[in-house]
Structure formats: C-alpha cells, structure tokens
Short mmCIF file of C-alpha atoms (C1' of nucleotides) in Angstrom, two decimals:
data_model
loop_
_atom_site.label_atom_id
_atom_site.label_comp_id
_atom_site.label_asym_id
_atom_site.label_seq_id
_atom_site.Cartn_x
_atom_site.Cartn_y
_atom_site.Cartn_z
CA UNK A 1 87.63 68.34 122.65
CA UNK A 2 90.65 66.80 123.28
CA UNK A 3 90.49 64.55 120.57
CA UNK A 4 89.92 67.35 118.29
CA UNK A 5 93.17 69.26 119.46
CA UNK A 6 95.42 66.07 118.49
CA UNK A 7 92.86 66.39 114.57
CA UNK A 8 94.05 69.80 113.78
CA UNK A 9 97.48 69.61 113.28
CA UNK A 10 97.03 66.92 111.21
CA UNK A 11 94.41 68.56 109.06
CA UNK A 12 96.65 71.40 109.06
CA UNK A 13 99.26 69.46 107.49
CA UNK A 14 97.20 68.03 104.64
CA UNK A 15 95.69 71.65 103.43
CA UNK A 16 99.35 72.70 103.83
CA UNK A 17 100.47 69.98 101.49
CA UNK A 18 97.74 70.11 98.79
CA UNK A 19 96.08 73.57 99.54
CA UNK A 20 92.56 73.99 100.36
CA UNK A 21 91.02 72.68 96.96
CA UNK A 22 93.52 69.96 96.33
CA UNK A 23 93.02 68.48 100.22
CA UNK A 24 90.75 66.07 99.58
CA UNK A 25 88.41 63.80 102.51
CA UNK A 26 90.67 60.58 101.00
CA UNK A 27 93.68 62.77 101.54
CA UNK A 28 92.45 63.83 105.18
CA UNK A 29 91.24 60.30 106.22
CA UNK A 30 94.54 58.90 105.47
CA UNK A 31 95.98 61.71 107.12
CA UNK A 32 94.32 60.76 110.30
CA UNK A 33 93.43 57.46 110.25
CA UNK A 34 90.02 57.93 110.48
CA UNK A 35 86.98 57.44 108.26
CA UNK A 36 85.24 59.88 106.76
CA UNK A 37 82.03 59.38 109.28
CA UNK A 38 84.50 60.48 112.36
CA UNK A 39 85.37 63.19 109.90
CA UNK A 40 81.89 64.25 109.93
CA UNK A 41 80.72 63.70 113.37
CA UNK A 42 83.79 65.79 114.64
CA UNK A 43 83.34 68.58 112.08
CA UNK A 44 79.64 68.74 110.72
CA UNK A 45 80.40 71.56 108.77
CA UNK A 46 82.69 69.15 106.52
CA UNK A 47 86.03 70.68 105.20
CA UNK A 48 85.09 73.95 104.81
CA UNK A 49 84.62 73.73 109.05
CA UNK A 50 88.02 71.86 109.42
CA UNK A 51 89.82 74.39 107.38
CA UNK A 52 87.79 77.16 109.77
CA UNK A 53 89.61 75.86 112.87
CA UNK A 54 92.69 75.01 111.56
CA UNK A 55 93.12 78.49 111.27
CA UNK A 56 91.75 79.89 113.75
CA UNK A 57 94.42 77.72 115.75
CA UNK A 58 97.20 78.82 113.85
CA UNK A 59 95.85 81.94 114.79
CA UNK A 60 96.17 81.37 118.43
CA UNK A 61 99.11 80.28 118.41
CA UNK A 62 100.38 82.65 116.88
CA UNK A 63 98.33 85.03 119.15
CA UNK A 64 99.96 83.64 121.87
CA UNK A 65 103.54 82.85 120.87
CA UNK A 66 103.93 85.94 118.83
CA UNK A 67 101.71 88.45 119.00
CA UNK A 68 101.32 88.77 122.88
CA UNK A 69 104.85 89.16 123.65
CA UNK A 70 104.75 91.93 121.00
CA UNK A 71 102.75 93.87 122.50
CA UNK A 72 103.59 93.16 126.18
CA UNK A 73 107.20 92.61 126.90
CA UNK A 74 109.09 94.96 128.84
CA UNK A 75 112.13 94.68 126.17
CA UNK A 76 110.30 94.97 122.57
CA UNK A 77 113.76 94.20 121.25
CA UNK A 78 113.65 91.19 122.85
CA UNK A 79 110.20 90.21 121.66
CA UNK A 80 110.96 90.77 118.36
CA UNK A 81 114.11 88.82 118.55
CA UNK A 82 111.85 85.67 120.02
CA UNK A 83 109.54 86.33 117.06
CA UNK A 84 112.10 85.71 114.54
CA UNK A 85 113.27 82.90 116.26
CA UNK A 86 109.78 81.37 116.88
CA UNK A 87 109.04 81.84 112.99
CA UNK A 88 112.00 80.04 112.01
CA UNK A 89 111.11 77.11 114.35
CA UNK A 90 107.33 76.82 113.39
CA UNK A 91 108.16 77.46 109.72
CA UNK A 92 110.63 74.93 110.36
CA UNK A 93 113.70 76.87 108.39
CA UNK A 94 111.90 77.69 105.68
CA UNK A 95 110.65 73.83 105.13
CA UNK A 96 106.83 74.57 105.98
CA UNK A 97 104.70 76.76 104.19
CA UNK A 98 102.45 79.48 105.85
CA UNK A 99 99.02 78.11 105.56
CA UNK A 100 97.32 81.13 105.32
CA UNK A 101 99.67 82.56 102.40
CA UNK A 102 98.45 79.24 100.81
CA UNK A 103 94.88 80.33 101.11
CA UNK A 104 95.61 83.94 100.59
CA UNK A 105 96.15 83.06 97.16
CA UNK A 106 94.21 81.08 96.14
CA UNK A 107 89.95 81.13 95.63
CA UNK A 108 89.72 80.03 98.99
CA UNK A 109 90.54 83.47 100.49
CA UNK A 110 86.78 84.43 99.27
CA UNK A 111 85.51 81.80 102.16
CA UNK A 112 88.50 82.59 104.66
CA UNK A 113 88.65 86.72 103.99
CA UNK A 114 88.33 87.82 107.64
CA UNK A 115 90.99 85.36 109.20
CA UNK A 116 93.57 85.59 106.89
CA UNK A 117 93.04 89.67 106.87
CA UNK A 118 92.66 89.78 110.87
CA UNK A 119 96.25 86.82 111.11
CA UNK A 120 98.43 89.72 109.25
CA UNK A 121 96.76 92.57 110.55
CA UNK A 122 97.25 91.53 113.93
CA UNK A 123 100.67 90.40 113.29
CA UNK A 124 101.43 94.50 112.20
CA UNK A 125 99.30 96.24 114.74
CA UNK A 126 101.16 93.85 117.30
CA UNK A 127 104.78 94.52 115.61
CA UNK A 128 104.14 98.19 114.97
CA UNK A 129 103.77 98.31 119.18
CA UNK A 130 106.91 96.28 120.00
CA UNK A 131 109.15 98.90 117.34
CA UNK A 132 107.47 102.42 118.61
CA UNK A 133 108.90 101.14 121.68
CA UNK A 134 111.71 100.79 120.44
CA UNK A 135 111.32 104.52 119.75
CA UNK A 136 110.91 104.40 116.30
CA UNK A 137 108.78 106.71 114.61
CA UNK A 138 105.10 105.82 113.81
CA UNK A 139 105.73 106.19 110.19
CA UNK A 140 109.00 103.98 110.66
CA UNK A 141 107.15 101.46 112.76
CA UNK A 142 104.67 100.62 110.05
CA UNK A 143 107.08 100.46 106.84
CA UNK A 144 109.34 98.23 109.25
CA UNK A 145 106.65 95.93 110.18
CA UNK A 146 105.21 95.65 106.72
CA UNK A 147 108.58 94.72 105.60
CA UNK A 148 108.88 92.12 107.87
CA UNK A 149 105.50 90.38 107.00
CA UNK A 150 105.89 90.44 103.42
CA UNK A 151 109.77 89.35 104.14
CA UNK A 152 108.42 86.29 105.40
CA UNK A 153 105.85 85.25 102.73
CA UNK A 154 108.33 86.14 100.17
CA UNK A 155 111.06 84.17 101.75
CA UNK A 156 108.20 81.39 101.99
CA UNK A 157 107.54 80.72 98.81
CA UNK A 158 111.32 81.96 96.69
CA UNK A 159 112.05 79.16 99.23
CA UNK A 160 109.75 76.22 97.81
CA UNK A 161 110.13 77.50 94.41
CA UNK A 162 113.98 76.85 94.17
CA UNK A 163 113.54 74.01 96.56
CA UNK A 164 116.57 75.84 98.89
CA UNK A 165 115.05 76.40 102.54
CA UNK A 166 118.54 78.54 103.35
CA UNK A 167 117.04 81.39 101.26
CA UNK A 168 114.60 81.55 104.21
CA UNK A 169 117.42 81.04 106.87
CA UNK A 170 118.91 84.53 105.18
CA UNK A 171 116.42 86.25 104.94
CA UNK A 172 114.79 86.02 108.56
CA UNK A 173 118.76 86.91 109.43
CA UNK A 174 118.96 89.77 107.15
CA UNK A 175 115.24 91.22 108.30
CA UNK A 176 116.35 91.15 111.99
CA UNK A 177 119.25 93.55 110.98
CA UNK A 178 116.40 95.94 109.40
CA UNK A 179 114.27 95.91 111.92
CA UNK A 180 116.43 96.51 115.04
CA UNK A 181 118.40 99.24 112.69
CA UNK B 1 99.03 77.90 66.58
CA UNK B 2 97.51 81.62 66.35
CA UNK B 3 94.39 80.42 68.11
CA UNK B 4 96.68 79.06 70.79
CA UNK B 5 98.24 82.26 71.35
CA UNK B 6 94.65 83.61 72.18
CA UNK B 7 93.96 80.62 74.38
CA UNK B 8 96.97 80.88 76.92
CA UNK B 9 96.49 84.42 78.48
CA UNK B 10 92.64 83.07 79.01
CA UNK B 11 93.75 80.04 80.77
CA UNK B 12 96.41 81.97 82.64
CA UNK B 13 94.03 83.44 84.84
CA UNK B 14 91.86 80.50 85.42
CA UNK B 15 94.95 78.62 86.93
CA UNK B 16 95.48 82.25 88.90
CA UNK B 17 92.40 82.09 89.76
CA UNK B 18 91.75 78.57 91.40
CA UNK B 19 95.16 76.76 91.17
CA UNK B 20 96.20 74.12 89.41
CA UNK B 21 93.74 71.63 91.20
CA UNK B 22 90.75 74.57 91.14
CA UNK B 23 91.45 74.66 88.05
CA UNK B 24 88.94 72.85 86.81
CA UNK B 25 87.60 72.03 82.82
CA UNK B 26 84.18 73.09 83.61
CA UNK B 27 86.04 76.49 84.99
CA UNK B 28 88.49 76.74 81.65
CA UNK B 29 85.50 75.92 79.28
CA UNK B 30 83.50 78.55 80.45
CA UNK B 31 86.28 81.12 80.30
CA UNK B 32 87.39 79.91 76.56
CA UNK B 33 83.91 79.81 75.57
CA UNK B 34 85.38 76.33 74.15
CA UNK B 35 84.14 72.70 74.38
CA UNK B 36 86.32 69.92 75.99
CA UNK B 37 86.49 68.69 73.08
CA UNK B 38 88.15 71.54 71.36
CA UNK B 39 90.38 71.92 74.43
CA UNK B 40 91.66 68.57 73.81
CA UNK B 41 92.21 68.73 70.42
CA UNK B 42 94.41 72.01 71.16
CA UNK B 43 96.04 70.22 74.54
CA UNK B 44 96.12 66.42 73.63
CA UNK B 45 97.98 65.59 77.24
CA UNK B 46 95.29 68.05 78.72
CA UNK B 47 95.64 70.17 82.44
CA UNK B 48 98.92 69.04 82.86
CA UNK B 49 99.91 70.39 79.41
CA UNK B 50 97.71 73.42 79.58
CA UNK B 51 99.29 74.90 82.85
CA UNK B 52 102.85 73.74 81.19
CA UNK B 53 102.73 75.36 78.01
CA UNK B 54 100.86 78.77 79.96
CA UNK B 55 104.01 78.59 82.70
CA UNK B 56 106.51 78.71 79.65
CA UNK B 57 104.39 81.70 77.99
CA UNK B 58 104.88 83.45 81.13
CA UNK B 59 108.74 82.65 81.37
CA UNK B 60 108.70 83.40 77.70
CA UNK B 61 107.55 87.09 78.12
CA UNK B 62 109.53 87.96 81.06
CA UNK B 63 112.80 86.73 79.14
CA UNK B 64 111.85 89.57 76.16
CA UNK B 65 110.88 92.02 78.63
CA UNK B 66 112.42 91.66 81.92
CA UNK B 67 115.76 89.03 81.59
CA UNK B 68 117.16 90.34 78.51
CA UNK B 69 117.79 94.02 79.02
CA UNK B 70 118.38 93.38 82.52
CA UNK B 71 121.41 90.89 80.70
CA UNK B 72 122.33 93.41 78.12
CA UNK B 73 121.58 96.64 78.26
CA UNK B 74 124.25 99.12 78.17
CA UNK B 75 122.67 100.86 81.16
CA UNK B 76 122.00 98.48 84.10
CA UNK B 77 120.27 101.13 86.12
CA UNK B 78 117.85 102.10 83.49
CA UNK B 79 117.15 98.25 83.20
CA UNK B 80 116.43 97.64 86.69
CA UNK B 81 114.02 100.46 86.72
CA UNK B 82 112.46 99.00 83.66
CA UNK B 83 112.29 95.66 85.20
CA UNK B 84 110.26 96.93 88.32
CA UNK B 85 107.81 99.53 85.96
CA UNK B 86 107.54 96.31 84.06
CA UNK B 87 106.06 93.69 86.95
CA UNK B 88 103.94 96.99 88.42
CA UNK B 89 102.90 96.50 85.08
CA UNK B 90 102.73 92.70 84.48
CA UNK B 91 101.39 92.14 88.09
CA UNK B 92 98.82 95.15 87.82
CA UNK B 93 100.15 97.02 90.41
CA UNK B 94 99.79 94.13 93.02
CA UNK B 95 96.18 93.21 91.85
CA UNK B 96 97.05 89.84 90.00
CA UNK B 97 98.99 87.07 91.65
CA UNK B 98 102.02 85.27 90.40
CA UNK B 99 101.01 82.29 89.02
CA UNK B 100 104.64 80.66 89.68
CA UNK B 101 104.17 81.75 93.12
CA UNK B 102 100.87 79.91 93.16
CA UNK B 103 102.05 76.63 91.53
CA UNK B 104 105.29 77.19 93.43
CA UNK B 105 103.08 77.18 96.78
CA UNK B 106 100.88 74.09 96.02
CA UNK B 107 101.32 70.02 95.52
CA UNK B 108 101.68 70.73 91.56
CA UNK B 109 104.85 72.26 92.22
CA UNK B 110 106.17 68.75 92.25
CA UNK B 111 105.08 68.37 88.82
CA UNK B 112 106.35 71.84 87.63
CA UNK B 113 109.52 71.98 90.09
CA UNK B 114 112.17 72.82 86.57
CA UNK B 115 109.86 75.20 85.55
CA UNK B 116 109.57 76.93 88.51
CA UNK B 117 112.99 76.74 89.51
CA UNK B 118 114.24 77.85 86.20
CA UNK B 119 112.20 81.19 86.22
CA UNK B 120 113.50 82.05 89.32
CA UNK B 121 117.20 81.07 88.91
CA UNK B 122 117.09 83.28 85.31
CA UNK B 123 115.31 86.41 87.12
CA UNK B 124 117.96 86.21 89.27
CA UNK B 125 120.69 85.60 87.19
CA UNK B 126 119.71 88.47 85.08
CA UNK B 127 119.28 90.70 88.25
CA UNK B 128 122.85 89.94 89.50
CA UNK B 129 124.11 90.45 86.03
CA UNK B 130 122.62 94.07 86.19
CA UNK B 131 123.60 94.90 89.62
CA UNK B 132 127.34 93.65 88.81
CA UNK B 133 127.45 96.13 85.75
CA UNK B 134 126.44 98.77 88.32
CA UNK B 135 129.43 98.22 90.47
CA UNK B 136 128.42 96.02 92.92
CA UNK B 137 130.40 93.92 94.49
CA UNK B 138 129.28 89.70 93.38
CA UNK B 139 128.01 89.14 96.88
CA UNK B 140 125.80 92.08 97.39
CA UNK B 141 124.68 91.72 93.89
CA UNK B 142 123.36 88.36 95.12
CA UNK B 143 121.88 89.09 98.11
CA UNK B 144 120.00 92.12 96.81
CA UNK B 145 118.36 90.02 93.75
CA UNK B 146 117.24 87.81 96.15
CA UNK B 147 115.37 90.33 98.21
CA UNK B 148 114.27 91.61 95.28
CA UNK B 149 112.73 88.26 94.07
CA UNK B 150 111.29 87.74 97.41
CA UNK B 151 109.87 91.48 98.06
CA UNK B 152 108.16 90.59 95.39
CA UNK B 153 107.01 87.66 95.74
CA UNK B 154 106.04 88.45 99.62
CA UNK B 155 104.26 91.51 98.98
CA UNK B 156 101.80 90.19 96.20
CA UNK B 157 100.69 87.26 98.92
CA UNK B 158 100.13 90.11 101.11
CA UNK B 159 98.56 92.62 99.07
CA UNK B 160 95.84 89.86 98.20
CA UNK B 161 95.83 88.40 102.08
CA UNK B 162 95.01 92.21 103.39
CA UNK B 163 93.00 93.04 100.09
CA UNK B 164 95.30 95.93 99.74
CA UNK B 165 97.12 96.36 96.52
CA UNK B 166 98.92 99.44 97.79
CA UNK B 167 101.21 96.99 99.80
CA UNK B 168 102.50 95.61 96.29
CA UNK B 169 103.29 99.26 95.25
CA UNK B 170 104.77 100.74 98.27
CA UNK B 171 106.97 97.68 98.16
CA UNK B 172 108.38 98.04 94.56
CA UNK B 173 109.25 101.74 95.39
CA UNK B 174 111.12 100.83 98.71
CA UNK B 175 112.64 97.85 96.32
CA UNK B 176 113.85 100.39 93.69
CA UNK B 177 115.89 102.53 96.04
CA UNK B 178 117.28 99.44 98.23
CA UNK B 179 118.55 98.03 95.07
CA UNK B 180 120.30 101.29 93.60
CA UNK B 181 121.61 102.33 96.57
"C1'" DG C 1 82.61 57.39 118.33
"C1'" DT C 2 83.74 54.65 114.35
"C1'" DC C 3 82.74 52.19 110.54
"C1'" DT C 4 80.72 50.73 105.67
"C1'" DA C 5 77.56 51.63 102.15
"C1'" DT C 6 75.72 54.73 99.27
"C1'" DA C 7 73.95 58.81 97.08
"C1'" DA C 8 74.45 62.70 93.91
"C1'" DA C 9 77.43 65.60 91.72
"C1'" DG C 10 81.74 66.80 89.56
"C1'" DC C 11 86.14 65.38 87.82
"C1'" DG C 12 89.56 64.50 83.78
"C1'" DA C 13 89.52 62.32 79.65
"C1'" DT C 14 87.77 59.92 75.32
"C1'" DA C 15 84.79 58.75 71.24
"C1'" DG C 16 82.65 59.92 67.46
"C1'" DA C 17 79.22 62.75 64.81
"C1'" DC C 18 79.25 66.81 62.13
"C1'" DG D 1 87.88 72.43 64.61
"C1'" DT D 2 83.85 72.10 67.50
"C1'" DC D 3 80.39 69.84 69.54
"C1'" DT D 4 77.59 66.29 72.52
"C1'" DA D 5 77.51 62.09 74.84
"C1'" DT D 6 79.63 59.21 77.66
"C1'" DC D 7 83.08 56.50 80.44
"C1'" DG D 8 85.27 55.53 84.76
"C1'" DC D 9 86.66 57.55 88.69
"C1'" DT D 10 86.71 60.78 92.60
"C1'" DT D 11 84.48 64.16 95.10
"C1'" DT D 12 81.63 65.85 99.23
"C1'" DA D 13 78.24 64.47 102.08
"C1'" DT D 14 74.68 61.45 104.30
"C1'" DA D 15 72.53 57.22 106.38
"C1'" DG D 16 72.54 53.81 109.36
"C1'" DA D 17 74.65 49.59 111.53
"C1'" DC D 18 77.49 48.54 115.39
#
DNA sequence: GTCTATAAAGCGATAGAC
DNA sequence: GTCTATCGCTTTATAGAC
C-alpha cells in the first residue's frame, strides 16, 4: 500500500505528459523504474486500473485540500481564497495540466465518465456552498462557480497552447476579483 | 486536390475524436472508407502530415470567417457578435471539441507548438483589433480577448467533462456581454 | 516483489499489383 | 488512384524463474 502511494504520482505524471492513449507501459516503466511484471502485480487491471486510481487520488486530494474547506470553513471567503491559492500551487502556475481535462477530452472520458463528471461536479456543489455563504444569491452562486471551473480549464490549456504559464497566473488573479465581487 | 478537400473535414474528427496518438490508421481508414494505401498516396509524410495539413484547414477557415472581419469590418461590435454566433456554430454549440485545444493539451503539441501558437496569437490579435475600434482602451482590449479565448476554450473541456453542452452556451452569452460592456 | 521472455495483436509505413 | 500483402516495430498482457 505504501509502495503504491509513492506509484501514483508518478503514473500521474506520465498520463499527464502523453495523455491516456499516448502513455504507454515503456513510457510508465521508465517512469518508475520498474518492469512491467511489478506493473502488473501492483495493478492487475493493467493501465486502464492505474489510470482508475490516479484519479481517484487526484480526486482526494482535491476532496480534501479543496473541496472540504469549501464547504466547511467558518469564513467561505477565506476558503475560496486558499482554493485559488492551492490551484495555483498544484497546477504549478499554470505549468501542469489538469489530468482530468486531459481525459475529458479525449476517448478516454467514455472509460472514466463518472470520475471526471463527479471531480467537477463536486468542485461546484462544494463552491456554490462556500459563495451562498457569502450571501450570494443561489442563481449567482452557480454562474460564479461555473465561471470559475471553466476559468481554470481555459486558462489550462490557452496556457500550454502559447507556451506562456503567466496567462494562467492572470487569470486565477482576475477570477478571484469575480468571485469575491 | 478536390478529393483532399473532402478528406480533411473526415479526418478532422477522427483526430477530435481520439487525439493525435488515438488517432490511429485503422480508425482514419474506416472513417475515409479509404485504403492505407490511398491515404499515403494523398499524405506521403503520413499522421504527422495529415493532422498538419487538417490544423491549417482549421486556421484557414477561422481566418475567412472569424479573423478577418473581426480585423476589418467597419463595425467591430457587429464582428464580435459574428465571431461568437460563428464558434456556437463551428463548435456546435459546445458539442464538438477544439481540436487545437486537444493537440494543444497532449505530447503532439511539441510537434505542432507554431501551429498552435499561431492560431491563438491571430484570434487574439484580431479580437484586440476589434475591441480597440470599439473604444477600448489597449490594455483592456487585451485582457478581455484573452478571457475570451480562454472562456472558450474552458467551457468546451467542461461541457464535454459534465456531458453538458449547455455549459458551452451559457458561457458564450455571459462572454458576449463581458466583452461589449 | 521483481525480473526476463514471450505471446498475440496492433501500430505506422512501404511495396507492388492492378 | 486504390487495393492487398507485408515489413519491422511497439503495444498490452501473461508466464514463469528467481
């Protein structure tokens, strides 16, 4: 178990990298040093089960880094602010891509449907909580939080595509401005 | 050269489809209802040259229909609002993916980075251009064509993560008044 | 738990008949 | 211009030694 918790963020890395069609075993054996039997005898299901818990730890992380305070800190202002700041940090500035964008657009999303719906609808529900108590409106809430989802992806990938990670920088700076407005 | 015309939309949505790397020949027979062979003979320096020549289709028709009047016509405003009825339209009201996005998002991108780069850095040259002519000041005509870009861009990966193409459309009409405004 | 060897299928690409 | 056959390589996955 343990050794499988220092595996995933290195399988992470490769299907962020080369996506989940383009990460191949080669790819992921260099990645970890490891031949493709310990592959195997650590994930049986083969990549389609290492791509399964590579999300599903992004999603706790997320879960617990994001999501919980959210929903459960007495300041929601102040949630939100650590949000913002714990995106930039785990999306590194804009140098990392979001993982389950990657597979949200590609054919892989067929496989991975429920966890890359549940990741953003969590990441709303949780949101929408931390601005009503802000006392915005319901109706507010939700346009807010929707923005500030599909601010992110955006910012994601205009990022990579003109190879400028301060595009990301701005816009996580220019969202926090909308959000708290 | 006729017949290629014909081939390029077909192959578009292949590489939409399944990526560059999913993109496989097996895949982009089927869908031409053409031989390897005959793919070859039409694409001598094959994948790499397919996905090339259907990126600079798809730059080609958004410099006649979206970059040029947003550069020249006499009435920015009426462009703008062309430019977004036009990627409802090209982007089937947030139902097909970008494929620039795509590429932009996976390992080819390091194979396609000018081409990729360039379609963004024209969209948003054009954008500024319009925004300018509508009185806006250089720096807010920047900023705003980059959250327009990236509005974009972020709520197509969402629509498809949440399998909800009204995200893509409530997002162009929220984009439409934040950039007239 | 890790490795090598290997199987079976699929990959991009080419050759050559028609 | 289209096809089939084929090459050489890579793919996922398994088997079995250690």
């Amino acid at each position: 178990m343990t050794d499988r918790a220092r595996l995933l963020p290195q399988l992470g890395e490769v299907f962020r990298a080369h996506g989940y069609e383009g990460a191949s075993l080669a790819l992921i054996s260099q990645a970890t040093a490891l031949g493709k039997g310990s592959l195997y005898h650590f994930f049986p299901g083969g990549k389609q089960q290492m791509a399964a818990e590579v999300l599903a730890e992004i999603d706790a992380w997320f879960e617990h880094n994001i999501f919980a305070p959210l929903r459960d800190d007495d300041d929601p202002a102040r949630a939100i602010a650590a949000m913002l700041k714990g995106v930039d940090s785990y999306f590194r500035s804009g140098n990392r891509v979001c993982l389950v964008g990657v597979i949200a657009l590609g054919h892989a999303r067929d496989i991975f449907a429920d966890a890359v719906n549940g990741y953003f609808a969590r990441w709303q529900d949780a949101l929408v909580s931390a601005l009503r108590r802000t006392g915005q409106s319901p109706a507010m809430a939700r346009k807010r939080s929707e923005d500030a989802l599909l601010t992110i992806q955006g910012a994601l990938v205009l990022a990579r595509a003109r190879d400028d990670a301060a595009i990301f920088t701005r816009a996580l700076a220019d969202l926090k401005a909308r959000l708290l407005a």
